[in-house]
XYZ file of C-alpha atoms in Angstrom:
303
model
C 0.000 0.000 0.000
C 1.777 3.145 -1.265
C -0.453 5.649 0.548
C -3.428 4.578 2.650
C -5.144 7.951 2.059
C -5.715 7.062 -1.619
C -8.048 4.300 -0.466
C -10.347 6.845 1.177
C -10.397 9.063 -1.909
C -11.221 6.168 -4.244
C -13.984 4.909 -1.974
C -15.502 8.387 -1.673
C -15.477 8.896 -5.447
C -17.040 5.515 -6.074
C -19.759 6.232 -3.551
C -20.606 9.611 -5.081
C -21.060 8.064 -8.543
C -23.485 5.320 -7.519
C -27.163 5.425 -6.766
C -26.719 2.952 -3.984
C -24.237 3.850 -1.270
C -21.256 1.540 -0.797
C -20.876 0.318 2.734
C -17.372 0.963 4.044
C -16.165 -1.306 6.815
C -15.172 0.777 9.858
C -12.111 -1.433 10.388
C -10.802 -0.700 6.879
C -11.136 3.030 7.449
C -9.414 2.802 10.822
C -6.558 0.728 9.340
C -6.139 3.281 6.547
C -5.937 6.107 9.060
C -3.400 4.217 11.171
C -1.338 3.538 8.050
C -1.277 7.253 7.191
C -0.137 8.138 10.713
C 2.619 5.501 10.686
C 3.847 6.528 7.231
C 3.874 10.195 8.256
C 5.840 9.440 11.419
C 8.459 7.493 9.450
C 8.816 10.156 6.753
C 9.176 12.921 9.351
C 11.939 11.085 11.214
C 15.349 12.618 10.461
C 17.072 9.234 10.255
C 14.416 7.250 8.388
C 13.007 9.996 6.173
C 15.201 9.131 3.136
C 14.316 5.412 3.309
C 11.550 3.837 1.229
C 9.517 1.964 3.860
C 6.156 0.486 2.876
C 3.387 0.262 5.467
C 0.499 -2.216 5.512
C -2.107 -2.334 8.262
C -4.557 -5.146 9.031
C -6.717 -4.834 12.135
C -4.099 -2.696 13.824
C -1.198 -4.979 12.875
C 1.439 -2.925 11.049
C 3.741 -4.701 8.564
C 6.856 -2.754 7.573
C 8.740 -3.721 4.414
C 11.557 -2.118 2.490
C 15.253 -1.468 2.979
C 17.219 0.301 5.712
C 20.917 0.931 6.201
C 21.425 -0.856 9.545
C 19.841 -2.963 12.262
C 19.537 0.212 14.329
C 17.377 1.843 11.640
C 15.145 -1.247 11.495
C 14.718 -1.166 15.277
C 13.965 2.574 15.166
C 11.281 2.053 12.503
C 9.603 -0.591 14.667
C 9.792 1.695 17.712
C 8.243 4.623 15.829
C 5.435 2.465 14.460
C 4.615 1.024 17.888
C 4.238 4.539 19.303
C 1.489 5.496 16.821
C -2.041 5.445 18.320
C -4.138 2.576 17.031
C -1.223 0.203 16.414
C -1.675 -3.134 18.181
C 1.504 -4.823 16.980
C 4.347 -4.389 14.478
C 5.864 -7.027 12.211
C 9.113 -6.224 10.405
C 10.051 -7.434 6.932
C 12.766 -4.792 6.637
C 16.082 -5.822 5.101
C 19.494 -4.296 5.788
C 21.405 -3.057 2.748
C 24.440 -0.929 2.053
C 23.837 2.795 1.545
C 24.849 2.488 -2.124
C 22.118 -0.100 -2.648
C 19.452 2.216 -1.226
C 19.760 4.719 -4.081
C 16.818 4.993 -6.437
C 17.093 2.916 -9.663
C 18.028 4.682 -12.910
C 14.564 4.160 -14.419
C 13.072 6.448 -11.742
C 11.014 3.698 -10.146
C 11.114 2.779 -6.501
C 13.599 0.073 -5.615
C 11.034 -1.677 -3.493
C 8.174 -1.807 -6.008
C 8.198 -5.579 -5.780
C 6.948 -8.156 -3.283
C 9.264 -8.844 -0.355
C 10.716 -12.285 -0.922
C 10.951 -14.783 1.970
C 14.714 -15.044 1.508
C 15.303 -11.288 1.776
C 16.044 -11.603 5.492
C 18.610 -14.344 4.792
C 20.314 -12.144 2.206
C 20.322 -9.330 4.735
C 21.978 -11.525 7.378
C 24.736 -12.543 4.968
C 25.627 -8.878 4.521
C 26.196 -8.319 8.193
C 29.726 -8.161 9.514
C 31.319 -11.577 9.129
C 34.400 -11.286 11.373
C 34.390 -10.513 15.095
C 37.462 -10.550 17.362
C 37.575 -10.338 21.150
C 38.443 -12.206 24.321
C 36.856 -14.729 26.651
C 37.191 -16.243 30.107
C 37.704 -19.996 29.773
C 37.068 -22.677 32.399
C 38.357 -26.271 31.966
C 37.362 -29.289 34.078
C 39.223 -32.538 33.150
C 37.556 -35.843 33.953
C 40.807 -37.477 35.171
C 41.400 -36.650 38.842
C 45.155 -36.431 38.204
C 44.578 -33.372 35.988
C 43.813 -29.997 37.594
C 40.947 -27.624 36.752
C 42.010 -24.386 35.064
C 40.696 -20.863 34.522
C 42.266 -18.667 31.849
C 41.722 -15.784 29.443
C 42.030 -16.326 25.706
C 41.147 -14.932 22.265
C 37.644 -15.133 20.793
C 36.982 -15.215 17.039
C 33.655 -15.336 15.225
C 33.492 -16.127 11.502
C 30.176 -15.689 9.688
C 26.647 -15.032 10.941
C 24.607 -17.197 8.609
C 22.057 -19.886 9.320
C 21.958 -23.580 8.500
C 24.794 -26.031 7.913
C 28.359 -24.750 7.654
C 32.038 -25.537 8.180
C 33.650 -24.662 11.501
C 36.925 -25.053 13.401
C 37.792 -25.819 17.003
C 40.887 -25.312 19.141
C 40.085 -25.396 22.890
C 43.759 -25.267 23.911
C 44.565 -25.513 27.605
C 47.278 -26.346 30.150
C 46.810 -28.457 33.250
C 48.967 -29.867 36.032
C 49.542 -33.620 36.222
C 49.560 -35.073 39.738
C 50.787 -38.489 40.966
C 48.234 -41.226 41.575
C 48.549 -41.425 45.337
C 51.066 -38.867 46.578
C 50.828 -35.082 46.894
C 52.555 -32.648 44.584
C 52.683 -32.563 40.812
C 54.691 -34.332 38.169
C 54.590 -31.520 35.623
C 52.361 -29.564 33.274
C 50.604 -30.921 30.180
C 49.692 -28.592 27.320
C 46.853 -29.849 25.083
C 46.557 -28.115 21.692
C 43.700 -29.577 19.647
C 43.429 -28.425 16.023
C 40.023 -29.557 14.762
C 37.599 -29.003 11.928
C 34.061 -30.134 11.272
C 30.467 -29.054 10.768
C 28.058 -26.783 12.608
C 24.366 -25.995 12.283
C 23.142 -22.526 13.213
C 19.606 -21.647 14.235
C 18.544 -17.992 14.041
C 15.241 -16.113 13.721
C 17.029 -13.080 12.225
C 16.873 -11.322 15.551
C 20.043 -10.695 17.557
C 20.416 -14.306 18.728
C 22.131 -17.249 16.999
C 22.490 -20.775 18.427
C 25.008 -23.175 16.868
C 25.548 -26.910 17.398
C 28.946 -28.180 16.265
C 30.993 -31.364 15.984
C 34.714 -31.107 15.217
C 37.615 -33.528 15.206
C 41.355 -33.624 14.492
C 44.677 -33.944 16.281
C 45.833 -32.634 19.642
C 49.472 -31.537 19.591
C 50.585 -32.072 23.152
C 53.680 -31.299 25.200
C 54.904 -31.939 28.723
C 56.989 -29.687 30.991
C 58.671 -31.046 34.110
C 58.000 -28.501 36.857
C 59.671 -30.231 39.841
C 63.080 -31.907 40.008
C 62.491 -33.566 43.391
C 63.492 -37.263 43.229
C 60.424 -39.484 43.050
C 59.650 -43.136 42.499
C 57.446 -42.029 39.554
C 58.367 -39.356 37.021
C 56.482 -38.239 33.911
C 58.816 -37.674 30.977
C 56.860 -36.919 27.802
C 53.405 -36.999 26.236
C 52.376 -38.096 22.740
C 50.043 -36.351 20.339
C 46.512 -37.746 20.294
C 43.286 -37.831 18.315
C 40.725 -35.289 19.549
C 37.011 -34.631 19.076
C 34.674 -32.027 20.537
C 30.892 -31.607 20.429
C 29.808 -28.085 21.400
C 27.006 -25.560 21.707
C 27.584 -21.851 21.085
C 25.200 -18.945 21.753
C 25.839 -15.517 20.186
C 23.854 -12.442 21.210
C 24.391 -9.222 19.229
C 24.402 -6.399 21.769
C 24.503 -3.776 18.996
C 25.839 -3.410 15.449
C 29.429 -3.842 16.671
C 29.521 -5.858 19.921
C 28.466 -9.461 20.495
C 28.300 -11.679 23.595
C 29.269 -15.341 23.339
C 28.593 -18.274 25.646
C 30.092 -21.647 24.670
C 30.094 -25.076 26.262
C 31.631 -28.263 24.912
C 33.445 -31.476 25.769
C 36.934 -32.222 24.430
C 37.668 -35.946 24.098
C 41.361 -36.900 23.858
C 43.479 -39.710 25.401
C 47.224 -39.005 25.062
C 49.908 -41.563 25.957
C 52.358 -40.445 28.644
C 55.749 -42.027 29.247
C 56.533 -42.534 32.954
C 59.707 -43.629 34.721
C 58.475 -45.904 37.514
C 61.012 -47.503 39.849
C 63.691 -47.408 37.155
C 61.488 -48.767 34.335
C 59.843 -46.908 31.441
C 56.060 -47.322 31.286
C 53.567 -45.857 28.790
C 50.034 -45.135 30.014
C 46.990 -43.498 28.508
C 45.680 -40.458 30.372
C 42.013 -39.599 30.052
C 42.348 -35.898 29.279
C 38.647 -35.541 28.397
C 37.724 -32.025 29.485
C 34.505 -30.040 29.919
C 34.862 -26.566 28.435
C 32.926 -23.397 29.307
C 33.691 -19.969 27.792
C 32.109 -16.516 28.194
C 33.373 -13.624 26.090
C 32.837 -10.407 24.163
C 33.762 -9.761 20.540
C 33.995 -6.647 18.368
C 32.677 -6.999 14.812
C 35.425 -5.798 12.479
C 33.797 -6.334 9.047
């Protein structure tokens, strides 16, 4: 509906030219009036005035379609529409486009003189910033009692914001102390460096929230550092690399057009072989380094 006021003019003209009056539904008139008020409020807004935003009203429900330059402009349009008297609810079909794409076409027609396609919102999401960099607080809880829990700070990287099936990577590096089986103290420090790749599936309703389920696998490149030289009956000498896998769940919440909050939980599965010197003999044993992972962080969207 380009201008709800035209509906009133056409109905009035048709009524004047007929012997029998045409009955106009009060709801249609009220919706037309609400549409005029919403359209006027959008046009008069300094930020949204240049945008071509179409307004449809059905029983007080306002549907906004068209193109805006940012998520903030879309949110502002919804806020303005909600504040208009007579509006019961607002549904947005607005898509985010670059400023260069919002210019009027060369033929003089309106860019949005076409139906809004269902995949417009998906196209809009793909044009959002695809790389975010930040930091996170990381907690690690190994399942083997000989390995210590850890809390650390590390980098946080987000690639892409799409929905559906996609390729992903996983690292989940951490360090942990290795303790003897039955005596106090520690034998040294193990560093676990998984390098994994796999698939993820992202669920999003095109709001500011995205939930991803992932499964990655690869190799863990491990190392061991002897931290105490005290003579013992048992000494750990070295650790082998090991196969690693990690299921995970990641939640991203866009705080604004630049900042995003991330919460991640997963479970790293890896069983490296460690070489021990026990009572003068070399022994190789598998250590269950399976570790629960929990991260909370903030990222800044670069581009």
